[in-house]
Amino acid sequence: MRQGQHLRGLALIAALSAALLAASPAAAEDFTVHATEIAETKAVFGQVESRTVVPARARIGGTVREIHVTEGSEVEKGEPVALVVDDKIALELNAAQARIEALNSELENARAELDRAQRLIEGGYATQSRLDQAKTAYDVVVNQVAASKSEKAVIEQRAKEGEVLAPETGRVLTVPVTPGSVVLAGETVARIASGHYYLRLSLPERHASEIVEGDSVSIGRRGLTPADAGEEADQRTGRVVKVYPEIADGRVIADVEVGGLGDYFVNERTLVRIPVARRTVLAVPPEAVSTRHGIDYVRLATPEGESDVAVILGERFEDADGPRVEVLTGLRDGDRVVLP
């Protein structure tokens, strides 16, 4: 009886072992290593620029009486930025008004003379020439009154133009004047960054042939050091939209469009990784790598069975099939890697 139980136990163990052996190949997958091309990137600093910077200019000369904005203020198109006052304009307005009042008095006299000449000629006591003379004098004064009113309207318009308006919606960069400053017509009162923000890159001349419009670049979060730029999760993607055809001082200039720069400072710098070349690498999925005692291993499937091979890893990247890790040494093109 004991011998029968012992035999049944051995049979059960053998069945379990067979099941495990049968299940192990089904639980593992093979990944065939193939050479693939990846972009080699270079870390450079991109400088935030505004597509357009427009000046808010004084339209008349005078003294700056009020300034309504400071550096960093957000302004809307047509919003008052400052007030320039020319004290002579008030005197010119008073003179124009006095001239109009004097001409109005002359107009009353001319109208009275015309009416008198009209009545006299109707009674036969005056000639037609006198009537024509009175009518001409009346018309001259009417035209003088109209001209004086137009001159006054021009002066009033000049007074209104003392208000300096924002030419576009944007952020104020600089305000080079202070209240009490004397400015001339056309002088800048404020500079406004009104265009869309972008990044301007300056790269060594040797990379000029490798930079292509439409390439994707990686932008780190705000900061000037790689540690400040954050991990990949903190990075954003931009696109090279323009490569300038002129090389200056051994540098090639490129512009990168990227969203989310609205709160950056103009001329602020941030870290950018831009592709400058392509190279061929061998790579495997990250889960294929196991680390034991500080050494990285990859399990290979060979005709003789499975064996662990020590490898040296490079950088991580994303391709069309998912995340990959570069293998610098230890693998060859065509090797079959066992995935867990």
Tab-separated table of C-alpha atoms in Angstrom:
chain	number	residue	atom	x	y	z
A	1	MET	CA	0.000	0.000	0.000
A	2	ARG	CA	2.804	2.355	0.920
A	3	GLN	CA	4.533	1.434	-2.289
A	4	GLY	CA	1.361	2.319	-4.243
A	5	GLN	CA	1.087	5.721	-2.532
A	6	HIS	CA	4.746	6.385	-3.238
A	7	LEU	CA	4.250	5.546	-6.909
A	8	ARG	CA	1.198	7.820	-7.134
A	9	GLY	CA	3.221	10.687	-5.546
A	10	LEU	CA	6.000	10.243	-8.063
A	11	ALA	CA	3.484	10.264	-10.892
A	12	LEU	CA	1.919	13.489	-9.587
A	13	ILE	CA	5.337	15.200	-9.333
A	14	ALA	CA	6.208	14.109	-12.863
A	15	ALA	CA	2.911	15.430	-14.178
A	16	LEU	CA	3.441	18.806	-12.498
A	17	SER	CA	6.996	19.030	-13.847
A	18	ALA	CA	5.803	18.240	-17.332
A	19	ALA	CA	3.096	20.877	-17.061
A	20	LEU	CA	5.601	23.499	-15.911
A	21	LEU	CA	8.023	22.606	-18.678
A	22	ALA	CA	5.227	22.776	-21.203
A	23	ALA	CA	4.072	26.107	-19.868
A	24	SER	CA	7.470	27.820	-19.737
A	25	PRO	CA	7.968	28.197	-23.510
A	26	ALA	CA	4.436	29.592	-23.819
A	27	ALA	CA	5.118	32.180	-21.097
A	28	ALA	CA	8.243	33.519	-22.804
A	29	GLU	CA	8.627	35.391	-26.044
A	30	ASP	CA	11.547	35.869	-28.394
A	31	PHE	CA	12.666	39.276	-29.620
A	32	THR	CA	14.941	39.306	-32.654
A	33	VAL	CA	17.599	41.998	-32.502
A	34	HIS	CA	17.877	44.114	-35.642
A	35	ALA	CA	20.009	47.159	-36.379
A	36	THR	CA	17.938	50.328	-36.372
A	37	GLU	CA	18.676	53.986	-37.053
A	38	ILE	CA	18.073	56.584	-34.363
A	39	ALA	CA	18.598	60.334	-34.257
A	40	GLU	CA	21.626	61.570	-32.384
A	41	THR	CA	20.697	64.703	-30.464
A	42	LYS	CA	22.690	67.651	-29.220
A	43	ALA	CA	21.783	69.676	-26.144
A	44	VAL	CA	21.759	73.418	-26.843
A	45	PHE	CA	20.154	76.447	-25.280
A	46	GLY	CA	17.186	77.983	-27.060
A	47	GLN	CA	16.322	81.624	-26.487
A	48	VAL	CA	12.691	82.703	-26.267
A	49	GLU	CA	11.873	85.333	-28.885
A	50	SER	CA	8.706	87.139	-29.883
A	51	ARG	CA	7.705	86.922	-33.521
A	52	THR	CA	7.118	90.693	-33.550
A	53	VAL	CA	8.098	93.503	-31.170
A	54	VAL	CA	6.263	96.754	-31.941
A	55	PRO	CA	6.899	100.182	-30.419
A	56	ALA	CA	4.140	102.335	-28.957
A	57	ARG	CA	5.171	105.763	-30.208
A	58	ALA	CA	4.203	109.289	-29.210
A	59	ARG	CA	2.148	110.941	-31.936
A	60	ILE	CA	2.895	114.468	-30.765
A	61	GLY	CA	5.809	116.103	-29.010
A	62	GLY	CA	5.411	117.207	-25.432
A	63	THR	CA	5.800	116.169	-21.812
A	64	VAL	CA	4.854	112.716	-20.525
A	65	ARG	CA	2.120	113.434	-17.980
A	66	GLU	CA	1.011	109.852	-17.159
A	67	ILE	CA	2.254	106.288	-17.754
A	68	HIS	CA	-0.353	103.531	-17.381
A	69	VAL	CA	1.843	100.428	-17.822
A	70	THR	CA	5.064	98.940	-16.492
A	71	GLU	CA	7.442	96.274	-17.766
A	72	GLY	CA	5.561	92.959	-17.951
A	73	SER	CA	2.077	94.469	-18.196
A	74	GLU	CA	-0.394	92.791	-20.542
A	75	VAL	CA	-2.080	95.267	-22.888
A	76	GLU	CA	-4.851	95.052	-25.460
A	77	LYS	CA	-4.759	96.701	-28.863
A	78	GLY	CA	-5.884	100.337	-28.563
A	79	GLU	CA	-5.428	100.450	-24.778
A	80	PRO	CA	-3.886	103.730	-23.453
A	81	VAL	CA	-0.225	103.297	-22.553
A	82	ALA	CA	0.736	106.861	-21.635
A	83	LEU	CA	-0.404	110.477	-21.933
A	84	VAL	CA	1.709	113.160	-23.605
A	85	VAL	CA	0.664	116.783	-23.053
A	86	ASP	CA	1.750	119.843	-25.061
A	87	ASP	CA	0.747	123.008	-23.201
A	88	LYS	CA	0.842	125.037	-26.425
A	89	ILE	CA	-2.134	123.077	-27.757
A	90	ALA	CA	-4.448	124.635	-25.158
A	91	LEU	CA	-3.296	128.107	-26.180
A	92	GLU	CA	-3.827	127.268	-29.853
A	93	LEU	CA	-7.347	126.053	-29.068
A	94	ASN	CA	-8.143	129.329	-27.264
A	95	ALA	CA	-6.800	131.325	-30.214
A	96	ALA	CA	-8.828	129.271	-32.686
A	97	GLN	CA	-11.991	129.753	-30.644
A	98	ALA	CA	-11.421	133.511	-30.429
A	99	ARG	CA	-10.855	133.666	-34.190
A	100	ILE	CA	-14.127	131.818	-34.798
A	101	GLU	CA	-16.028	134.201	-32.507
A	102	ALA	CA	-14.557	137.224	-34.321
A	103	LEU	CA	-15.510	135.762	-37.701
A	104	ASN	CA	-19.012	135.054	-36.416
A	105	SER	CA	-19.346	138.775	-35.604
A	106	GLU	CA	-18.167	139.665	-39.087
A	107	LEU	CA	-20.636	137.127	-40.450
A	108	GLU	CA	-23.505	138.876	-38.656
A	109	ASN	CA	-22.458	142.224	-40.152
A	110	ALA	CA	-22.118	140.719	-43.626
A	111	ARG	CA	-25.545	139.115	-43.316
A	112	ALA	CA	-27.065	142.450	-42.215
A	113	GLU	CA	-25.410	144.275	-45.153
A	114	LEU	CA	-26.722	141.648	-47.556
A	115	ASP	CA	-30.257	141.936	-46.190
A	116	ARG	CA	-30.089	145.754	-46.404
A	117	ALA	CA	-28.843	145.628	-49.993
A	118	GLN	CA	-31.622	143.175	-50.842
A	119	ARG	CA	-34.299	145.505	-49.446
A	120	LEU	CA	-32.829	148.582	-51.191
A	121	ILE	CA	-32.699	146.906	-54.569
A	122	GLU	CA	-36.272	145.719	-54.136
A	123	GLY	CA	-37.314	149.360	-53.440
A	124	GLY	CA	-35.283	150.652	-56.387
A	125	TYR	CA	-32.831	152.614	-54.211
A	126	ALA	CA	-29.687	150.546	-54.938
A	127	THR	CA	-27.924	149.013	-57.891
A	128	GLN	CA	-27.316	145.323	-58.616
A	129	SER	CA	-23.583	145.827	-58.187
A	130	ARG	CA	-24.034	146.797	-54.541
A	131	LEU	CA	-26.089	143.631	-53.952
A	132	ASP	CA	-23.414	141.521	-55.612
A	133	GLN	CA	-20.726	143.177	-53.528
A	134	ALA	CA	-22.611	142.501	-50.281
A	135	LYS	CA	-23.244	138.852	-51.279
A	136	THR	CA	-19.564	138.323	-52.098
A	137	ALA	CA	-18.507	139.782	-48.745
A	138	TYR	CA	-20.980	137.489	-46.994
A	139	ASP	CA	-19.706	134.371	-48.820
A	140	VAL	CA	-16.087	135.239	-47.978
A	141	VAL	CA	-16.859	135.457	-44.264
A	142	VAL	CA	-18.843	132.182	-44.373
A	143	ASN	CA	-15.831	130.408	-45.896
A	144	GLN	CA	-13.501	131.969	-43.337
A	145	VAL	CA	-15.690	130.675	-40.512
A	146	ALA	CA	-15.659	127.150	-42.043
A	147	ALA	CA	-11.856	127.279	-42.409
A	148	SER	CA	-11.405	128.425	-38.807
A	149	LYS	CA	-13.620	125.615	-37.538
A	150	SER	CA	-11.564	123.093	-39.530
A	151	GLU	CA	-8.350	124.495	-38.052
A	152	LYS	CA	-9.831	124.146	-34.565
A	153	ALA	CA	-10.807	120.516	-35.320
A	154	VAL	CA	-7.190	119.797	-36.344
A	155	ILE	CA	-5.917	121.235	-33.054
A	156	GLU	CA	-8.458	119.205	-31.078
A	157	GLN	CA	-7.318	116.065	-32.920
A	158	ARG	CA	-3.703	116.854	-32.001
A	159	ALA	CA	-4.785	117.124	-28.371
A	160	LYS	CA	-6.432	113.683	-28.579
A	161	GLU	CA	-3.285	112.218	-30.128
A	162	GLY	CA	-1.448	112.977	-26.921
A	163	GLU	CA	-2.809	109.634	-25.708
A	164	VAL	CA	-0.284	106.918	-26.640
A	165	LEU	CA	-2.137	103.724	-27.604
A	166	ALA	CA	-0.928	100.128	-27.745
A	167	PRO	CA	-0.558	99.191	-31.443
A	168	GLU	CA	-1.085	95.456	-30.770
A	169	THR	CA	-2.116	93.067	-28.016
A	170	GLY	CA	0.859	91.695	-26.107
A	171	ARG	CA	3.244	92.119	-23.191
A	172	VAL	CA	5.179	95.302	-22.424
A	173	LEU	CA	8.931	94.675	-22.579
A	174	THR	CA	10.381	98.092	-21.786
A	175	VAL	CA	9.171	101.574	-20.881
A	176	PRO	CA	12.147	103.873	-21.612
A	177	VAL	CA	10.464	107.090	-20.359
A	178	THR	CA	9.243	108.374	-17.004
A	179	PRO	CA	6.574	110.927	-16.063
A	180	GLY	CA	7.980	114.381	-16.779
A	181	SER	CA	10.138	113.222	-19.692
A	182	VAL	CA	10.086	115.353	-22.827
A	183	VAL	CA	9.459	113.326	-25.993
A	184	LEU	CA	9.276	114.161	-29.676
A	185	ALA	CA	6.684	112.986	-32.149
A	186	GLY	CA	7.540	109.414	-33.191
A	187	GLU	CA	9.633	108.651	-30.120
A	188	THR	CA	9.142	105.233	-28.465
A	189	VAL	CA	7.248	105.289	-25.183
A	190	ALA	CA	6.964	101.491	-24.741
A	191	ARG	CA	8.029	98.311	-26.568
A	192	ILE	CA	5.395	95.550	-26.797
A	193	ALA	CA	6.016	91.887	-27.662
A	194	SER	CA	2.938	91.197	-29.726
A	195	GLY	CA	3.836	88.089	-31.713
A	196	HIS	CA	3.717	84.387	-30.980
A	197	TYR	CA	6.670	83.197	-28.858
A	198	TYR	CA	9.202	80.780	-30.352
A	199	LEU	CA	12.673	79.428	-29.568
A	200	ARG	CA	15.737	80.567	-31.493
A	201	LEU	CA	18.660	78.148	-31.604
A	202	SER	CA	22.289	78.854	-32.483
A	203	LEU	CA	24.283	75.742	-33.424
A	204	PRO	CA	27.857	75.118	-34.615
A	205	GLU	CA	28.409	75.297	-38.351
A	206	ARG	CA	29.321	71.588	-38.576
A	207	HIS	CA	25.672	70.693	-37.883
A	208	ALA	CA	24.264	72.932	-40.611
A	209	SER	CA	23.703	70.132	-43.127
A	210	GLU	CA	21.953	67.917	-40.567
A	211	ILE	CA	19.289	70.390	-39.412
A	212	VAL	CA	16.117	69.979	-41.445
A	213	GLU	CA	12.887	71.947	-41.282
A	214	GLY	CA	10.148	69.763	-39.805
A	215	ASP	CA	12.446	67.838	-37.427
A	216	SER	CA	11.088	67.247	-33.918
A	217	VAL	CA	13.038	68.537	-30.931
A	218	SER	CA	12.702	67.943	-27.211
A	219	ILE	CA	12.300	70.918	-24.877
A	220	GLY	CA	12.879	70.537	-21.149
A	221	ARG	CA	11.009	72.436	-18.510
A	222	ARG	CA	12.283	75.862	-17.502
A	223	GLY	CA	15.873	75.816	-16.324
A	224	LEU	CA	19.423	76.272	-17.574
A	225	THR	CA	21.007	73.014	-16.402
A	226	PRO	CA	20.234	69.425	-17.455
A	227	ALA	CA	19.215	68.676	-13.855
A	228	ASP	CA	16.724	71.557	-13.919
A	229	ALA	CA	15.373	70.464	-17.306
A	230	GLY	CA	13.684	67.466	-15.675
A	231	GLU	CA	13.039	63.903	-16.758
A	232	GLU	CA	11.515	62.872	-20.055
A	233	ALA	CA	8.033	63.114	-18.536
A	234	ASP	CA	8.604	66.850	-18.031
A	235	GLN	CA	9.739	67.460	-21.596
A	236	ARG	CA	7.709	68.800	-24.504
A	237	THR	CA	8.070	68.373	-28.218
A	238	GLY	CA	8.659	71.199	-30.664
A	239	ARG	CA	9.255	71.436	-34.401
A	240	VAL	CA	11.945	73.159	-36.439
A	241	VAL	CA	10.035	75.635	-38.635
A	242	LYS	CA	12.852	77.656	-40.156
A	243	VAL	CA	16.566	77.211	-40.821
A	244	TYR	CA	18.237	80.464	-41.863
A	245	PRO	CA	20.415	80.211	-44.972
A	246	GLU	CA	23.179	82.494	-43.679
A	247	ILE	CA	25.901	81.343	-41.288
A	248	ALA	CA	27.236	84.089	-39.015
A	249	ASP	CA	30.322	83.747	-36.793
A	250	GLY	CA	30.420	80.015	-37.443
A	251	ARG	CA	26.852	79.478	-36.200
A	252	VAL	CA	23.681	78.414	-37.975
A	253	ILE	CA	20.372	79.835	-36.720
A	254	ALA	CA	17.121	77.856	-36.512
A	255	ASP	CA	13.649	78.668	-35.152
A	256	VAL	CA	11.551	76.152	-33.200
A	257	GLU	CA	7.796	76.375	-32.661
A	258	VAL	CA	6.559	75.000	-29.331
A	259	GLY	CA	3.424	75.607	-27.303
A	260	GLY	CA	3.279	76.840	-23.733
A	261	LEU	CA	5.834	79.664	-23.943
A	262	GLY	CA	3.342	82.418	-23.150
A	263	ASP	CA	4.550	82.872	-19.562
A	264	TYR	CA	8.259	82.810	-20.434
A	265	PHE	CA	10.394	85.933	-20.418
A	266	VAL	CA	11.534	87.238	-23.769
A	267	ASN	CA	15.234	86.295	-24.165
A	268	GLU	CA	14.892	83.605	-21.488
A	269	ARG	CA	16.957	80.501	-22.291
A	270	THR	CA	15.931	76.874	-21.916
A	271	LEU	CA	17.513	73.519	-22.746
A	272	VAL	CA	16.661	71.989	-26.128
A	273	ARG	CA	17.740	68.666	-27.645
A	274	ILE	CA	17.846	68.787	-31.424
A	275	PRO	CA	18.716	65.935	-33.840
A	276	VAL	CA	22.022	66.628	-35.589
A	277	ALA	CA	22.864	63.170	-37.022
A	278	ARG	CA	21.651	59.563	-37.336
A	279	ARG	CA	23.433	56.401	-36.213
A	280	THR	CA	22.788	52.653	-36.309
A	281	VAL	CA	22.252	50.869	-32.995
A	282	LEU	CA	21.154	47.526	-31.577
A	283	ALA	CA	18.338	47.868	-29.082
A	284	VAL	CA	16.039	45.663	-26.998
A	285	PRO	CA	12.916	46.302	-24.935
A	286	PRO	CA	13.761	47.473	-21.405
A	287	GLU	CA	12.064	44.416	-19.866
A	288	ALA	CA	14.587	42.143	-21.581
A	289	VAL	CA	17.346	43.482	-19.309
A	290	SER	CA	17.902	42.129	-15.822
A	291	THR	CA	20.463	43.458	-13.364
A	292	ARG	CA	22.326	41.279	-10.893
A	293	HIS	CA	25.135	42.537	-8.662
A	294	GLY	CA	25.369	45.720	-10.700
A	295	ILE	CA	25.792	43.936	-14.034
A	296	ASP	CA	23.162	44.011	-16.798
A	297	TYR	CA	22.222	40.736	-18.472
A	298	VAL	CA	20.140	39.729	-21.485
A	299	ARG	CA	18.934	36.149	-21.963
A	300	LEU	CA	19.590	34.739	-25.431
A	301	ALA	CA	17.869	31.792	-27.095
A	302	THR	CA	20.371	29.590	-28.967
A	303	PRO	CA	20.136	26.124	-30.571
A	304	GLU	CA	21.902	24.717	-27.491
A	305	GLY	CA	19.420	26.397	-25.109
A	306	GLU	CA	19.109	29.660	-23.195
A	307	SER	CA	22.044	31.575	-21.733
A	308	ASP	CA	22.566	34.917	-20.003
A	309	VAL	CA	24.911	37.393	-21.678
A	310	ALA	CA	26.391	40.460	-19.951
A	311	VAL	CA	25.737	43.681	-21.850
A	312	ILE	CA	26.611	47.373	-21.614
A	313	LEU	CA	23.634	49.658	-22.104
A	314	GLY	CA	23.389	53.043	-23.796
A	315	GLU	CA	20.578	55.554	-23.974
A	316	ARG	CA	16.842	54.914	-23.938
A	317	PHE	CA	14.594	56.046	-26.794
A	318	GLU	CA	11.167	55.519	-28.302
A	319	ASP	CA	10.498	53.934	-31.661
A	320	ALA	CA	7.354	52.880	-33.493
A	321	ASP	CA	7.065	49.672	-31.432
A	322	GLY	CA	7.574	51.227	-28.006
A	323	PRO	CA	10.425	52.028	-25.619
A	324	ARG	CA	13.856	50.635	-26.377
A	325	VAL	CA	17.245	50.624	-24.666
A	326	GLU	CA	20.458	50.708	-26.671
A	327	VAL	CA	22.925	47.843	-26.225
A	328	LEU	CA	26.511	48.922	-26.815
A	329	THR	CA	28.232	45.544	-26.451
A	330	GLY	CA	27.177	41.916	-25.952
A	331	LEU	CA	24.679	41.436	-28.820
A	332	ARG	CA	24.824	40.959	-32.574
A	333	ASP	CA	22.326	41.638	-35.328
A	334	GLY	CA	19.939	38.655	-35.568
A	335	ASP	CA	20.287	37.429	-31.945
A	336	ARG	CA	17.085	36.101	-30.367
A	337	VAL	CA	16.415	37.640	-26.960
A	338	VAL	CA	14.084	35.894	-24.510
A	339	LEU	CA	11.544	38.281	-22.994
A	340	PRO	CA	9.976	37.474	-19.629
